[in-house]
Short mmCIF file of C-alpha atoms in Angstrom, two decimals:
data_model
loop_
_atom_site.label_atom_id
_atom_site.label_comp_id
_atom_site.label_asym_id
_atom_site.label_seq_id
_atom_site.Cartn_x
_atom_site.Cartn_y
_atom_site.Cartn_z
CA UNK A 1 79.52 -34.86 -18.56
CA UNK A 2 79.88 -31.18 -18.60
CA UNK A 3 78.02 -29.33 -21.39
CA UNK A 4 79.42 -25.90 -22.10
CA UNK A 5 77.19 -22.86 -22.71
CA UNK A 6 77.79 -20.37 -25.53
CA UNK A 7 76.14 -17.13 -26.45
CA UNK A 8 76.53 -16.53 -30.18
CA UNK A 9 75.32 -13.26 -31.74
CA UNK A 10 75.06 -11.97 -35.33
CA UNK A 11 74.75 -8.33 -36.15
CA UNK A 12 72.43 -6.59 -38.64
CA UNK A 13 72.63 -4.64 -41.84
CA UNK A 14 74.89 -1.58 -42.57
CA UNK A 15 78.62 -0.90 -42.11
CA UNK A 16 79.98 -1.51 -38.65
CA UNK A 17 83.18 -0.80 -36.67
CA UNK A 18 85.75 -3.53 -36.79
CA UNK A 19 84.91 -6.96 -35.42
CA UNK A 20 87.05 -6.38 -32.27
CA UNK A 21 85.36 -3.08 -31.47
CA UNK A 22 81.77 -4.26 -32.24
CA UNK A 23 82.23 -7.45 -30.25
CA UNK A 24 83.57 -5.48 -27.31
CA UNK A 25 80.64 -3.02 -27.49
CA UNK A 26 78.12 -5.86 -27.61
CA UNK A 27 79.77 -7.46 -24.55
CA UNK A 28 79.63 -4.14 -22.70
CA UNK A 29 75.99 -3.81 -23.45
CA UNK A 30 75.23 -7.38 -22.24
CA UNK A 31 77.21 -6.74 -19.00
CA UNK A 32 75.42 -3.42 -18.53
CA UNK A 33 72.09 -5.15 -18.79
CA UNK A 34 73.07 -7.84 -16.27
CA UNK A 35 74.35 -5.36 -13.86
CA UNK A 36 71.19 -3.28 -14.19
CA UNK A 37 68.98 -6.23 -13.05
CA UNK A 38 71.34 -7.10 -10.19
CA UNK A 39 72.88 -10.16 -11.88
CA UNK A 40 76.43 -9.07 -12.75
CA UNK A 41 78.95 -11.62 -14.13
CA UNK A 42 82.66 -11.55 -14.43
CA UNK A 43 82.64 -13.54 -17.65
CA UNK A 44 80.15 -14.30 -20.37
CA UNK A 45 80.92 -16.98 -22.99
CA UNK A 46 80.23 -14.81 -26.07
CA UNK A 47 81.22 -14.76 -29.66
CA UNK A 48 79.95 -12.31 -32.32
CA UNK A 49 79.49 -13.50 -35.94
CA UNK A 50 80.83 -10.62 -37.98
CA UNK A 51 79.93 -10.14 -41.68
CA UNK A 52 79.88 -6.50 -42.38
CA UNK A 53 83.31 -6.65 -44.19
CA UNK A 54 81.76 -8.80 -46.93
CA UNK A 55 79.67 -5.84 -48.13
CA UNK A 56 81.69 -3.00 -46.58
CA UNK A 57 85.41 -3.62 -46.78
CA UNK A 58 86.39 -0.61 -44.77
CA UNK A 59 84.85 -0.44 -41.28
CA UNK A 60 83.46 2.58 -39.48
CA UNK A 61 86.13 4.34 -37.34
CA UNK A 62 85.22 7.29 -35.23
CA UNK A 63 88.76 7.72 -34.03
CA UNK A 64 90.35 8.28 -37.51
CA UNK A 65 87.28 9.81 -39.15
CA UNK A 66 86.36 13.04 -37.43
CA UNK A 67 84.02 14.51 -40.06
CA UNK A 68 80.46 13.54 -39.37
CA UNK A 69 79.60 13.76 -43.12
CA UNK A 70 82.20 11.09 -43.87
CA UNK A 71 80.61 7.85 -44.72
CA UNK A 72 82.98 6.01 -42.52
CA UNK A 73 82.17 8.13 -39.39
CA UNK A 74 80.41 6.13 -36.70
CA UNK A 75 77.71 8.42 -35.49
CA UNK A 76 76.12 5.86 -33.22
CA UNK A 77 78.86 4.21 -31.02
CA UNK A 78 78.20 2.33 -27.84
CA UNK A 79 77.17 4.70 -25.11
CA UNK A 80 76.24 3.71 -21.60
CA UNK A 81 72.56 4.15 -20.79
CA UNK A 82 71.35 7.03 -18.62
CA UNK A 83 68.26 5.03 -17.37
CA UNK A 84 66.33 8.23 -17.15
CA UNK A 85 63.66 7.77 -19.87
CA UNK A 86 62.61 4.15 -19.70
CA UNK A 87 58.87 4.77 -20.05
CA UNK A 88 56.95 2.12 -22.06
CA UNK A 89 53.93 4.45 -22.56
CA UNK A 90 52.95 4.21 -26.28
CA UNK A 91 53.89 7.23 -28.20
CA UNK A 92 52.25 8.65 -31.38
CA UNK A 93 55.02 7.09 -33.40
CA UNK A 94 54.52 3.78 -31.77
CA UNK A 95 50.77 3.89 -32.50
CA UNK A 96 51.49 4.82 -36.12
CA UNK A 97 53.85 1.86 -36.52
CA UNK A 98 51.24 -0.45 -34.97
CA UNK A 99 48.68 0.79 -37.51
CA UNK A 100 51.15 0.18 -40.37
CA UNK A 101 51.78 -3.25 -39.02
CA UNK A 102 47.99 -4.05 -39.13
CA UNK A 103 47.80 -2.83 -42.75
CA UNK A 104 51.05 -4.33 -44.18
CA UNK A 105 49.87 -7.90 -44.68
CA UNK A 106 46.48 -6.76 -46.10
CA UNK A 107 48.10 -4.51 -48.67
CA UNK A 108 51.19 -6.43 -49.66
CA UNK A 109 50.19 -10.07 -49.19
CA UNK A 110 47.78 -11.90 -51.43
CA UNK A 111 45.53 -14.69 -50.09
CA UNK A 112 48.05 -17.26 -51.34
CA UNK A 113 50.80 -15.55 -49.47
CA UNK A 114 52.49 -14.32 -52.66
CA UNK A 115 53.62 -10.71 -52.79
CA UNK A 116 51.34 -7.96 -54.01
CA UNK A 117 52.55 -4.65 -55.56
CA UNK A 118 56.02 -6.21 -56.03
CA UNK A 119 57.40 -3.13 -57.78
CA UNK A 120 56.73 -1.14 -54.62
CA UNK A 121 58.34 -3.62 -52.23
CA UNK A 122 61.31 -3.90 -54.54
CA UNK A 123 61.70 -0.14 -54.48
CA UNK A 124 61.53 -0.05 -50.66
CA UNK A 125 64.21 -2.66 -50.24
CA UNK A 126 66.44 -0.92 -52.82
CA UNK A 127 65.97 2.39 -51.06
CA UNK A 128 66.24 1.42 -47.45
CA UNK A 129 67.75 -2.08 -47.30
CA UNK A 130 70.57 -2.12 -49.76
CA UNK A 131 72.45 -4.87 -47.86
CA UNK A 132 69.36 -7.12 -47.93
CA UNK A 133 68.87 -6.44 -51.67
CA UNK A 134 72.42 -7.68 -52.32
CA UNK A 135 71.85 -10.63 -50.11
CA UNK A 136 68.68 -11.71 -51.94
CA UNK A 137 70.11 -10.89 -55.45
CA UNK A 138 72.72 -13.62 -54.75
CA UNK A 139 69.96 -16.15 -55.64
CA UNK A 140 69.91 -14.77 -59.18
CA UNK A 141 73.62 -14.49 -59.84
CA UNK A 142 75.63 -17.11 -61.71
CA UNK A 143 78.47 -18.94 -60.06
CA UNK A 144 80.96 -17.14 -62.29
CA UNK A 145 79.66 -13.67 -61.42
CA UNK A 146 82.39 -11.74 -59.51
CA UNK A 147 79.65 -10.16 -57.38
CA UNK A 148 78.09 -13.49 -56.56
CA UNK A 149 78.46 -15.57 -53.43
CA UNK A 150 77.33 -12.87 -51.01
CA UNK A 151 74.51 -14.80 -49.45
CA UNK A 152 76.57 -17.97 -49.06
CA UNK A 153 79.52 -16.08 -47.69
CA UNK A 154 77.43 -14.41 -45.01
CA UNK A 155 75.69 -17.57 -44.03
CA UNK A 156 79.04 -19.43 -43.89
CA UNK A 157 80.22 -17.01 -41.24
CA UNK A 158 77.31 -18.17 -38.98
CA UNK A 159 77.55 -21.75 -40.05
CA UNK A 160 81.26 -22.02 -39.08
CA UNK A 161 80.70 -20.57 -35.55
CA UNK A 162 77.66 -22.83 -35.00
CA UNK A 163 79.63 -25.91 -36.17
CA UNK A 164 82.53 -25.08 -33.97
CA UNK A 165 80.17 -24.90 -30.99
CA UNK A 166 77.87 -27.87 -31.81
CA UNK A 167 78.67 -29.62 -28.58
CA UNK A 168 77.67 -26.57 -26.53
CA UNK A 169 74.28 -25.45 -25.43
CA UNK A 170 73.70 -22.38 -27.55
CA UNK A 171 71.84 -19.07 -27.05
CA UNK A 172 71.70 -17.34 -30.42
CA UNK A 173 70.97 -13.60 -30.61
CA UNK A 174 70.16 -12.19 -34.03
CA UNK A 175 69.80 -8.46 -34.68
CA UNK A 176 67.91 -6.95 -37.65
CA UNK A 177 69.03 -8.49 -40.96
CA UNK A 178 71.05 -10.93 -38.87
CA UNK A 179 67.80 -12.59 -37.98
CA UNK A 180 67.15 -13.24 -41.67
CA UNK A 181 70.73 -14.80 -42.08
CA UNK A 182 70.08 -16.88 -38.88
CA UNK A 183 66.60 -18.01 -40.09
CA UNK A 184 67.97 -19.03 -43.48
CA UNK A 185 70.99 -20.89 -42.01
CA UNK A 186 68.93 -22.69 -39.33
CA UNK A 187 66.30 -23.70 -41.92
CA UNK A 188 68.90 -25.02 -44.34
CA UNK A 189 70.77 -27.01 -41.73
CA UNK A 190 67.92 -27.84 -39.27
CA UNK A 191 69.26 -31.41 -38.76
CA UNK A 192 72.83 -30.28 -38.06
CA UNK A 193 72.25 -27.70 -35.33
CA UNK A 194 70.33 -27.47 -32.13
CA UNK A 195 69.58 -23.98 -30.80
CA UNK A 196 68.46 -24.12 -27.17
CA UNK A 197 67.34 -20.45 -27.14
CA UNK A 198 66.82 -18.20 -30.15
CA UNK A 199 66.41 -14.41 -29.61
CA UNK A 200 65.53 -11.91 -32.42
CA UNK A 201 65.91 -8.29 -31.61
CA UNK A 202 64.67 -5.53 -33.96
CA UNK A 203 63.80 -8.22 -36.51
CA UNK A 204 62.25 -7.51 -39.96
CA UNK A 205 61.11 -11.15 -40.42
CA UNK A 206 57.47 -10.11 -40.27
CA UNK A 207 57.71 -7.82 -43.39
CA UNK A 208 55.50 -9.19 -46.15
CA UNK A 209 58.26 -9.37 -48.73
CA UNK A 210 60.28 -11.52 -46.43
CA UNK A 211 57.39 -13.76 -45.25
CA UNK A 212 56.35 -14.29 -48.89
CA UNK A 213 59.87 -15.63 -49.74
CA UNK A 214 59.88 -18.06 -46.87
CA UNK A 215 56.35 -19.20 -47.68
CA UNK A 216 57.23 -19.85 -51.31
CA UNK A 217 60.38 -21.82 -50.40
CA UNK A 218 58.81 -23.92 -47.80
CA UNK A 219 55.65 -24.65 -49.81
CA UNK A 220 57.84 -26.40 -52.41
CA UNK A 221 58.74 -28.98 -49.74
CA UNK A 222 55.33 -29.00 -47.91
CA UNK A 223 52.49 -27.91 -50.14
CA UNK A 224 49.92 -28.04 -47.33
CA UNK A 225 51.33 -25.31 -45.14
CA UNK A 226 49.28 -22.18 -44.50
CA UNK A 227 52.21 -19.95 -43.35
CA UNK A 228 55.97 -20.28 -43.07
CA UNK A 229 57.29 -22.31 -40.15
CA UNK A 230 59.86 -21.86 -37.42
CA UNK A 231 63.17 -23.72 -38.26
CA UNK A 232 63.19 -27.19 -36.67
CA UNK A 233 66.73 -26.50 -35.26
CA UNK A 234 65.18 -24.26 -32.57
CA UNK A 235 63.90 -25.81 -29.30
CA UNK A 236 62.50 -24.97 -26.79
CA UNK A 237 62.52 -21.22 -26.93
CA UNK A 238 62.35 -18.38 -29.47
CA UNK A 239 62.01 -14.91 -28.02
CA UNK A 240 61.23 -12.01 -30.29
CA UNK A 241 62.09 -8.62 -28.70
CA UNK A 242 61.08 -5.39 -30.34
CA UNK A 243 60.55 -1.78 -29.38
CA UNK A 244 57.21 -0.37 -30.59
CA UNK A 245 59.07 2.53 -32.15
CA UNK A 246 61.55 0.36 -34.08
CA UNK A 247 61.13 1.45 -37.68
CA UNK A 248 62.81 -1.81 -39.04
CA UNK A 249 60.79 -4.21 -36.96
CA UNK A 250 57.46 -2.68 -37.93
CA UNK A 251 55.69 -6.04 -37.54
CA UNK A 252 56.30 -6.64 -33.83
CA UNK A 253 54.36 -9.91 -33.58
CA UNK A 254 56.04 -12.87 -35.32
CA UNK A 255 53.91 -15.49 -33.39
CA UNK A 256 51.05 -15.01 -35.84
CA UNK A 257 53.30 -14.91 -38.95
CA UNK A 258 55.34 -18.10 -38.34
CA UNK A 259 53.81 -21.46 -37.51
CA UNK A 260 55.35 -23.59 -34.77
CA UNK A 261 58.13 -26.02 -36.01
CA UNK A 262 57.72 -29.78 -35.78
CA UNK A 263 59.04 -29.74 -32.15
CA UNK A 264 56.34 -27.17 -31.11
CA UNK A 265 58.50 -24.09 -30.87
CA UNK A 266 57.03 -20.71 -31.92
CA UNK A 267 57.93 -17.09 -31.35
CA UNK A 268 57.20 -15.43 -28.04
CA UNK A 269 56.81 -11.76 -28.74
CA UNK A 270 57.99 -9.35 -26.01
CA UNK A 271 57.64 -5.59 -26.21
CA UNK A 272 60.64 -3.90 -24.82
CA UNK A 273 62.01 -0.23 -24.46
CA UNK A 274 65.22 0.32 -26.33
CA UNK A 275 66.96 3.14 -24.54
CA UNK A 276 69.86 3.83 -26.92
CA UNK A 277 70.28 7.60 -27.29
CA UNK A 278 73.11 9.73 -28.69
CA UNK A 279 73.16 13.56 -28.67
CA UNK A 280 69.44 13.62 -27.56
CA UNK A 281 68.32 11.40 -30.46
CA UNK A 282 66.87 7.95 -29.58
CA UNK A 283 67.38 5.09 -32.07
CA UNK A 284 64.84 2.34 -31.04
CA UNK A 285 66.57 -0.10 -33.48
CA UNK A 286 70.08 0.03 -32.07
CA UNK A 287 71.48 -3.34 -30.95
CA UNK A 288 73.22 -1.84 -27.87
CA UNK A 289 69.85 -0.74 -26.44
CA UNK A 290 68.27 -4.11 -27.06
CA UNK A 291 71.10 -6.07 -25.52
CA UNK A 292 70.84 -4.21 -22.20
CA UNK A 293 67.02 -4.25 -21.85
CA UNK A 294 65.90 -6.02 -18.58
CA UNK A 295 64.07 -8.59 -20.63
CA UNK A 296 67.21 -9.50 -22.66
CA UNK A 297 69.30 -9.55 -19.53
CA UNK A 298 66.88 -11.93 -17.83
CA UNK A 299 66.88 -14.30 -20.77
CA UNK A 300 70.75 -14.31 -20.68
CA UNK A 301 70.90 -14.77 -16.89
CA UNK A 302 68.35 -17.59 -17.04
CA UNK A 303 70.42 -19.27 -19.74
CA UNK A 304 73.73 -18.99 -17.96
CA UNK A 305 72.28 -19.93 -14.56
CA UNK A 306 70.78 -23.22 -15.76
CA UNK A 307 72.53 -26.24 -14.18
CA UNK A 308 74.54 -28.76 -16.11
CA UNK A 309 72.07 -31.41 -15.15
CA UNK A 310 69.18 -29.36 -16.61
CA UNK A 311 71.22 -28.80 -19.82
CA UNK A 312 71.75 -32.64 -20.13
CA UNK A 313 68.11 -33.25 -19.59
CA UNK A 314 67.04 -30.63 -22.21
CA UNK A 315 69.55 -31.94 -24.76
CA UNK A 316 68.13 -35.45 -24.19
CA UNK A 317 64.57 -34.20 -24.59
CA UNK A 318 65.49 -32.38 -27.82
CA UNK A 319 67.16 -35.55 -29.32
CA UNK A 320 64.09 -37.65 -28.38
CA UNK A 321 61.63 -35.13 -29.85
CA UNK A 322 63.63 -34.94 -33.07
CA UNK A 323 63.71 -38.71 -33.40
CA UNK A 324 59.98 -39.08 -32.80
CA UNK A 325 59.21 -36.32 -35.31
CA UNK A 326 61.48 -37.96 -37.94
CA UNK A 327 59.87 -41.32 -37.41
CA UNK A 328 56.33 -39.82 -37.65
CA UNK A 329 57.39 -38.20 -40.91
CA UNK A 330 58.72 -41.48 -42.27
CA UNK A 331 55.59 -43.38 -41.34
CA UNK A 332 53.45 -40.65 -42.95
CA UNK A 333 55.48 -40.94 -46.15
CA UNK A 334 55.19 -44.67 -46.25
CA UNK A 335 51.46 -44.59 -45.63
CA UNK A 336 50.99 -42.21 -48.54
CA UNK A 337 52.94 -44.48 -50.89
CA UNK A 338 50.55 -47.48 -50.14
#
């Protein structure tokens, strides 16, 4: 039995170029990273989950939009790396972000994991994460509201691609807000999907306002939890890649924020250097830079190099683990009822 491999990716917040252009640029970034570590490949089984058009009907287009002050001008297109400034030496900005990371939970999370200073966090999301604000507001909108359905529509884009590839071994890459969409979808349909390798890049999952939401949702089902848990659909690997200067992924360590899932999977935090630069300005959050880091390239190469026999064994192990966990949960429930 041959088990196919598939790399599925979901982009982050903000307007984007068209799906065809963005998917091609992500592919170029992946190929660039593989070539840089000496593991080039002619073909990579890849598909991008595109959802920018749900919130931004007209895509960015540098070719037809020449004016840089035009909102549809793409001022950060894919650019091949120069590989000149790949130093990982902590900068002053990185040290500042690290300090903010240490203070965030203390300031914005109460002891019961509920949000503190909600008016401030709401203002921050409104000012800097408008796409995320619309995504979260969907919970409050009625079914008849013409602006409703945003959250479900975005999640359905990922759901459809995952369902189409259910029989494949999946490596799922989620950038920025895409990691929130992926986390939500994988949590809601944990019994339906099996993600062999989950990779978050530039993820804001560790922000207090996001953690508090997950904790509140999961606590309704499991009152005894102390922190939100990793979705059960992920096994055996979750890699969290972040650049110390990424201003969106201020909390770079997700391992201490999210508990292991019932299969034992937890985040493995990896610090990387995002080398994306355009006109002398570096953007440590850009997806193209993350996708071509040596760490990301090695994860992809390891995934694609794994033998079919090994894939069969891992799938069997995953199935067995899930069955055992479900049985344990059933026995625990029966014992409590006695």
